[in-house]
Coordinates of C-alpha atoms and ligand atoms in Angstrom, one line a residue:
M17 CA -93.0 8.6 1.9
A18 CA -91.0 6.2 3.2
F19 CA -87.0 6.6 3.2
V20 CA -86.2 4.0 1.5
T21 CA -82.8 2.8 2.7
S22 CA -80.5 2.5 5.6
P23 CA -77.4 4.4 7.0
R24 CA -74.6 2.8 7.8
R25 CA -74.9 0.3 11.1
A26 CA -72.1 2.6 12.9
L27 CA -73.6 6.0 12.5
R28 CA -76.9 4.9 14.2
D29 CA -75.0 6.3 17.8
V30 CA -73.6 9.1 16.9
F31 CA -74.8 12.3 17.6
P32 CA -74.1 15.8 15.8
Y33 CA -71.7 17.8 17.0
Q34 CA -73.6 21.2 18.8
P35 CA -71.8 24.4 18.5
G36 CA -71.7 27.3 20.3
K37 CA -75.5 29.2 19.3
S38 CA -75.1 32.1 16.9
I39 CA -75.4 35.7 17.8
A40 CA -78.1 35.7 14.8
S41 CA -80.0 33.0 16.1
V42 CA -80.9 34.5 19.6
Q43 CA -81.5 37.8 17.9
R44 CA -84.4 35.6 15.8
E45 CA -85.3 34.1 18.9
L46 CA -85.2 36.4 21.5
G47 CA -86.3 39.8 19.6
L48 CA -82.7 41.4 21.2
K49 CA -80.8 43.9 19.2
V50 CA -77.3 43.8 21.2
V51 CA -75.7 39.9 22.0
V52 CA -72.6 39.0 23.2
K53 CA -70.9 35.3 22.4
L54 CA -69.0 33.8 24.8
A55 CA -69.8 30.3 24.0
S56 CA -66.7 29.9 20.6
N57 CA -63.5 30.8 21.6
E58 CA -63.4 32.6 19.1
N59 CA -61.0 36.0 18.8
P60 CA -62.7 39.1 20.4
L61 CA -60.4 41.4 18.7
G62 CA -62.1 40.1 15.0
P63 CA -59.6 38.3 12.5
S64 CA -55.5 39.6 11.8
P65 CA -56.2 42.9 9.9
R66 CA -53.4 41.8 7.5
A67 CA -55.5 38.6 6.7
A68 CA -59.0 40.6 6.2
A69 CA -57.1 43.2 3.7
A70 CA -55.7 39.9 1.1
Y71 CA -59.4 37.8 2.0
R72 CA -60.7 41.9 0.8
R73 CA -57.9 42.4 -2.1
L74 CA -58.7 38.7 -4.1
D75 CA -62.2 40.1 -6.3
K76 CA -61.9 39.0 -9.8
R77 CA -59.6 35.1 -8.8
C78 CA -62.2 34.2 -7.1
A79 CA -63.9 33.1 -10.3
L80 CA -61.0 30.4 -10.8
Y81 CA -60.7 27.0 -8.9
P82 CA -58.2 27.4 -6.2
E83 CA -55.1 25.2 -6.0
G84 CA -56.3 21.8 -3.7
A85 CA -53.4 21.2 -2.1
S86 CA -53.0 25.5 -1.2
P87 CA -49.5 24.6 -1.7
E88 CA -48.7 28.3 -0.6
L89 CA -50.3 28.1 2.1
R90 CA -48.2 24.9 2.8
S91 CA -45.2 26.2 2.1
A92 CA -45.4 29.8 4.2
L93 CA -46.3 26.8 7.0
A94 CA -43.6 24.6 6.4
R95 CA -41.3 27.8 6.6
F96 CA -43.1 29.1 9.7
H97 CA -42.1 26.1 12.1
K98 CA -39.2 25.0 9.9
L99 CA -40.0 21.8 8.3
D100 CA -41.1 20.5 4.6
P101 CA -44.1 20.9 2.6
E102 CA -44.4 16.9 2.7
S103 CA -44.9 17.5 6.9
V104 CA -48.0 19.8 6.1
I105 CA -51.7 19.3 5.4
V106 CA -54.0 22.3 5.1
G107 CA -57.7 21.6 6.3
N108 CA -61.6 23.2 6.4
G109 CA -60.3 24.0 10.1
S110 CA -58.8 21.8 12.0
D111 CA -62.1 19.4 12.3
E112 CA -61.1 18.3 8.8
I113 CA -58.2 16.9 9.8
I114 CA -59.3 15.4 12.6
R115 CA -61.5 13.7 10.3
L116 CA -59.0 13.1 7.5
L117 CA -57.2 11.2 10.3
C118 CA -60.3 8.3 10.9
E119 CA -60.8 8.2 7.5
A120 CA -57.2 7.2 6.7
F121 CA -56.2 4.8 9.7
V122 CA -59.7 3.3 11.5
E123 CA -60.9 0.1 10.4
P124 CA -64.4 -0.5 11.9
E125 CA -63.2 -2.2 15.8
D126 CA -60.7 -0.6 15.7
E127 CA -59.4 1.2 18.9
V128 CA -59.2 5.3 20.1
V129 CA -57.7 5.8 22.6
V130 CA -59.6 9.7 23.7
S131 CA -59.9 11.2 27.6
Q132 CA -63.2 11.3 29.2
H133 CA -63.7 15.3 29.0
G134 CA -61.6 15.6 25.6
F135 CA -62.5 17.8 22.8
I136 CA -65.8 15.8 21.5
R137 CA -65.3 15.7 18.1
F138 CA -62.6 12.8 18.5
K139 CA -64.7 11.0 19.5
Q140 CA -68.0 11.4 17.8
Q141 CA -65.2 11.2 14.2
A142 CA -64.0 7.6 15.6
A143 CA -67.1 6.0 16.5
M144 CA -68.6 7.3 13.1
M145 CA -65.8 4.7 11.5
G146 CA -67.4 2.4 13.8
A147 CA -64.1 2.5 16.1
R148 CA -64.4 1.2 19.9
V149 CA -64.2 4.1 21.5
I150 CA -62.2 3.3 24.6
E151 CA -62.5 6.8 27.4
V152 CA -59.8 7.5 29.8
P153 CA -60.9 9.3 33.1
M154 CA -59.0 12.5 33.8
T155 CA -56.9 13.0 37.0
D156 CA -57.5 17.1 38.4
W157 CA -59.4 17.2 34.8
T158 CA -56.6 17.0 33.0
H159 CA -55.5 14.4 30.6
D160 CA -53.6 11.1 32.4
L161 CA -51.2 10.5 29.5
E162 CA -49.7 7.4 31.6
L163 CA -53.1 5.8 32.2
M164 CA -53.9 7.1 28.3
A165 CA -50.9 4.8 27.9
K166 CA -52.3 1.6 29.4
A167 CA -54.9 2.1 28.0
A168 CA -53.4 1.7 24.3
S169 CA -53.3 -1.9 22.5
P170 CA -52.2 -3.4 19.3
R171 CA -55.5 -2.4 17.8
T172 CA -54.9 1.3 18.6
K173 CA -54.6 3.2 16.0
L174 CA -54.8 6.4 17.3
V175 CA -54.7 8.4 20.3
F176 CA -56.1 12.1 20.7
V177 CA -54.5 14.8 22.7
A178 CA -56.1 18.6 22.8
N179 CA -53.4 20.8 24.4
P180 CA -54.7 22.8 26.1
N181 CA -57.8 20.8 26.2
N182 CA -61.5 22.6 25.3
P183 CA -63.6 22.3 27.2
T184 CA -61.2 21.8 30.4
G185 CA -58.6 24.5 29.6
T186 CA -55.5 22.6 31.2
Y187 CA -52.5 20.9 30.0
N188 CA -50.3 18.4 29.6
T189 CA -46.6 18.5 29.8
A190 CA -43.4 18.0 27.6
D191 CA -42.1 15.1 29.9
E192 CA -45.9 13.6 30.0
V193 CA -46.3 13.7 26.4
E194 CA -43.0 12.2 25.6
A195 CA -43.6 8.9 27.9
L196 CA -47.1 8.8 26.2
L197 CA -45.0 9.0 22.5
K198 CA -42.3 6.1 24.6
A199 CA -45.3 4.1 26.1
V200 CA -47.5 3.6 22.6
P201 CA -47.3 1.1 20.6
K202 CA -45.5 2.5 17.4
T203 CA -48.3 1.3 15.4
A204 CA -50.6 3.7 17.5
L205 CA -50.7 7.3 16.5
V206 CA -50.5 10.3 18.8
V207 CA -52.9 13.2 18.2
L208 CA -51.7 16.4 19.2
D209 CA -54.3 19.2 18.7
E210 CA -52.4 22.1 19.9
A211 CA -55.8 24.5 18.9
Y212 CA -55.1 26.8 21.9
W213 CA -50.9 27.2 20.9
H214 CA -50.8 30.7 21.0
Y215 CA -52.6 31.2 24.7
A216 CA -50.4 27.8 26.0
Q217 CA -46.5 28.4 24.7
T218 CA -45.0 30.4 27.4
I219 CA -45.8 28.2 29.9
P220 CA -42.9 26.9 31.3
G221 CA -42.6 22.7 30.9
Y222 CA -45.3 23.5 27.6
P223 CA -44.2 21.0 24.9
K224 CA -42.4 22.1 21.7
S225 CA -43.9 19.9 20.0
L226 CA -43.0 22.1 16.4
P227 CA -40.2 21.2 15.1
D228 CA -38.8 19.4 17.5
M229 CA -40.7 16.2 18.2
V230 CA -42.9 15.8 15.0
R231 CA -38.7 15.5 13.5
E232 CA -38.2 12.8 16.4
H233 CA -41.4 10.9 16.4
E234 CA -42.6 9.7 13.4
N235 CA -46.0 8.3 15.0
L236 CA -47.1 11.6 16.1
V237 CA -49.0 14.3 14.6
V238 CA -49.8 17.9 15.4
M239 CA -52.4 19.8 14.5
R240 CA -53.0 24.0 14.8
T241 CA -56.0 26.2 14.0
F242 CA -56.3 29.4 12.1
S243 CA -59.5 30.0 14.6
K244 CA -58.4 31.0 17.9
A245 CA -55.6 33.7 17.9
Y246 CA -55.2 34.6 14.7
G247 CA -59.3 35.4 14.5
L248 CA -60.0 33.3 11.2
A249 CA -62.7 31.0 12.7
G250 CA -65.0 31.8 9.7
L251 CA -62.5 31.2 7.2
R252 CA -62.5 27.2 8.0
V253 CA -58.5 27.2 8.2
G254 CA -56.7 24.1 10.6
Y255 CA -53.5 21.9 9.5
G256 CA -52.0 18.8 10.3
V257 CA -48.2 18.1 10.5
G258 CA -46.2 15.0 11.1
D259 CA -44.6 12.3 9.4
P260 CA -44.7 13.1 5.1
E261 CA -45.9 9.7 4.0
L262 CA -48.8 10.2 7.0
I263 CA -49.5 13.0 5.3
G264 CA -49.6 11.7 2.1
W265 CA -52.8 9.5 3.4
L266 CA -54.0 12.6 4.4
D267 CA -53.6 14.3 1.2
R268 CA -55.1 11.4 -0.8
I269 CA -58.7 11.3 0.5
R270 CA -58.9 15.0 1.5
M271 CA -61.8 16.9 -1.4
P272 CA -60.4 17.8 -3.8
F273 CA -60.8 21.4 -3.7
N274 CA -61.0 21.9 0.4
V275 CA -59.5 25.3 1.6
S276 CA -61.1 28.2 -0.7
L277 CA -59.0 30.7 -1.9
P278 CA -59.4 33.9 0.2
A279 CA -58.7 31.1 3.4
Q280 CA -55.4 30.6 1.5
V281 CA -54.5 33.7 0.4
A282 CA -55.6 35.5 4.1
C283 CA -53.6 32.6 5.9
V284 CA -50.4 33.3 4.1
E285 CA -50.6 36.7 5.6
A286 CA -52.0 35.5 8.5
L287 CA -49.2 34.3 9.8
K288 CA -46.8 37.2 9.4
D289 CA -48.9 39.1 11.1
S290 CA -47.6 38.4 15.0
A291 CA -47.9 41.8 15.9
F292 CA -51.9 41.5 16.1
V293 CA -51.7 37.7 17.5
K294 CA -49.4 38.9 20.4
R295 CA -51.9 41.9 21.2
A296 CA -54.9 39.2 21.3
V297 CA -52.7 37.1 23.8
A298 CA -51.6 39.9 25.7
M299 CA -55.3 40.8 26.1
N300 CA -56.6 37.2 26.7
E301 CA -54.2 37.3 29.9
T302 CA -55.5 40.7 31.7
Q303 CA -59.3 39.8 30.8
R304 CA -59.1 36.6 31.6
A305 CA -57.4 37.4 35.2
H306 CA -59.7 39.6 35.6
V307 CA -63.2 37.8 34.7
A308 CA -61.8 35.0 36.9
R309 CA -61.3 37.5 40.4
V310 CA -64.9 38.6 39.4
L311 CA -66.5 34.6 39.0
G312 CA -64.6 33.6 41.9
G313 CA -66.6 35.9 43.8
L314 CA -69.9 35.1 42.4
G315 CA -69.4 31.6 43.8
F316 CA -68.0 29.7 40.5
G317 CA -65.2 27.2 40.9
F318 CA -62.5 26.5 38.6
G319 CA -59.0 25.7 38.3
D320 CA -55.9 27.8 35.9
S321 CA -57.0 27.8 32.5
A322 CA -53.8 27.8 29.7
T323 CA -56.6 28.6 27.0
N324 CA -58.7 31.8 25.8
F325 CA -61.3 30.6 27.8
L326 CA -62.7 29.8 31.8
F327 CA -64.2 26.5 32.5
A328 CA -66.2 26.7 35.6
R329 CA -67.9 24.5 38.0
S330 CA -71.5 27.1 38.1
P331 CA -73.5 28.2 41.3
I332 CA -76.8 27.2 39.7
P333 CA -77.3 24.3 37.0
G334 CA -74.9 25.0 33.4
R335 CA -77.7 24.8 31.7
E336 CA -79.9 27.3 33.9
L337 CA -77.2 29.8 33.6
F338 CA -77.1 29.1 30.0
K339 CA -80.8 29.8 29.8
A340 CA -80.5 32.6 31.9
L341 CA -78.0 34.3 30.4
L342 CA -79.1 34.1 26.7
R343 CA -82.5 36.7 28.1
Q344 CA -79.8 38.8 29.3
G345 CA -77.9 38.6 25.4
V346 CA -75.3 37.2 26.8
I347 CA -74.1 33.4 25.2
V348 CA -72.3 31.0 26.9
R349 CA -71.5 27.2 26.5
P350 CA -73.3 24.4 28.9
L351 CA -71.6 21.0 28.9
D352 CA -74.5 18.7 29.3
E353 CA -72.6 17.3 25.9
Y354 CA -69.7 16.6 27.5
G355 CA -71.4 14.7 30.9
L356 CA -71.1 18.1 32.8
P357 CA -74.1 19.2 33.9
Q358 CA -72.7 21.8 36.4
H359 CA -69.9 23.1 34.3
V360 CA -69.9 26.1 31.7
R361 CA -67.6 27.1 29.2
I362 CA -66.4 30.5 29.0
S363 CA -64.7 32.2 26.5
I364 CA -63.0 35.5 27.1
G365 CA -63.9 38.7 25.3
A366 CA -62.7 42.0 24.6
P367 CA -63.5 44.2 27.8
A368 CA -66.9 45.6 26.9
Q369 CA -67.9 42.3 26.0
N370 CA -67.1 40.9 29.4
K371 CA -68.6 43.9 31.4
A372 CA -71.7 43.3 29.7
L373 CA -70.9 39.5 30.6
I374 CA -70.3 40.1 34.6
K375 CA -73.5 42.4 34.9
A376 CA -75.4 39.9 33.1
L377 CA -74.4 37.1 35.9
Q378 CA -75.0 39.9 38.4
Q379 CA -78.5 40.4 37.1
V380 CA -79.2 36.1 37.1
L381 CA -77.6 35.2 40.2
A382 CA -79.4 38.4 41.9
V383 CA -76.4 39.9 43.4
P384 CA -75.9 43.5 43.7
A385 CA -73.6 44.8 41.3
Ligands
PLP10 C1 -59.7 21.6 20.8 C2 -60.2 22.1 19.4 N1 -59.4 21.0 17.9 C3 -60.0 21.9 17.2 C4 -60.9 22.8 17.4 C5 -61.6 23.1 15.9 O1 -60.7 24.1 15.5 P1 -61.4 24.4 13.8 O2 -62.3 25.3 13.7 O3 -59.6 24.7 13.5 O4 -61.3 23.3 13.4 C6 -61.1 23.5 18.3 C7 -63.0 24.4 18.5 O5 -62.9 24.5 19.3 C8 -61.0 23.0 19.5 O6 -60.9 23.4 20.5

């Protein structure tokens, strides 16, 4: 039977997001028992124990629909950031906030400014709306916010800045972000995606976006996620913070029950688990330094990372390395979809996972252990 209708024109050039390969799929495909995943920047310590305990306590309440606007989590986030609940929207991952921003503000032919090797979901989502995506070159693998400001015009609706950026691991300073906010037309919303905030926030010069910058700039939206430092990627919760009127538009068009009840409850508890987050960030720092030293010795090239992953130029093409490591039971992320065939992104694991990575790399690159 032939398919009877046609999708929207804008969708014809849109390619689906390629997530990191899952452990289960590698086990199935290669018949391996032990597989280490270092491909999606998840938390190798697992979930926040407080969040996991709250999730387990839910039982009977799962028969009922959750409250649609996640009011308890929204209030908890507002207290956490010293802002009003009306400034916060909770989403099915920060991915949903990206989608809502595009659906709420981008008409076909509007412009959306992104960075050349910025997080790929921004341009995918903008393209789905039929927007003109303006891709601005990076400088030293870092967003060039001056150039991005120059690229913005009165037709620009959104300027997406992942800070720090995935996949390059670099960050922009508060001064650079302030200058961008001042330089873009007031009708352009600047979206700061701070998915890796916990790993970067102590770096001198890194922006204090919440609550300070959001209070000062009505054209700023900040996004954060529970998927990284809180260890809750599987629950799918992220949030956006900005001017209440802007947030109101996103709230109006979100799915009626966009965040599940267990996810809402667990995230309220996760916010209280600062001890866990501290442990995760500390382990990441020591392990990242260790993995970087070893990778450097194996011929990889890279700069500093402000995140829980390393962005590395591989001694062999990235996809070849990816495939060879898969056969050793280690999943990393090739970056050809970012136009970077020689690079890979490697999440920092717990010590045992990193040891497995290093052993597999030595095998693949035929280096004596
Ligand atoms: C920069 C950036 N933004 C957003 C996301 C999506 O996060 P979430 O799990 O909250 O949808 C990711 C996930 O890797 C990311 O790296």
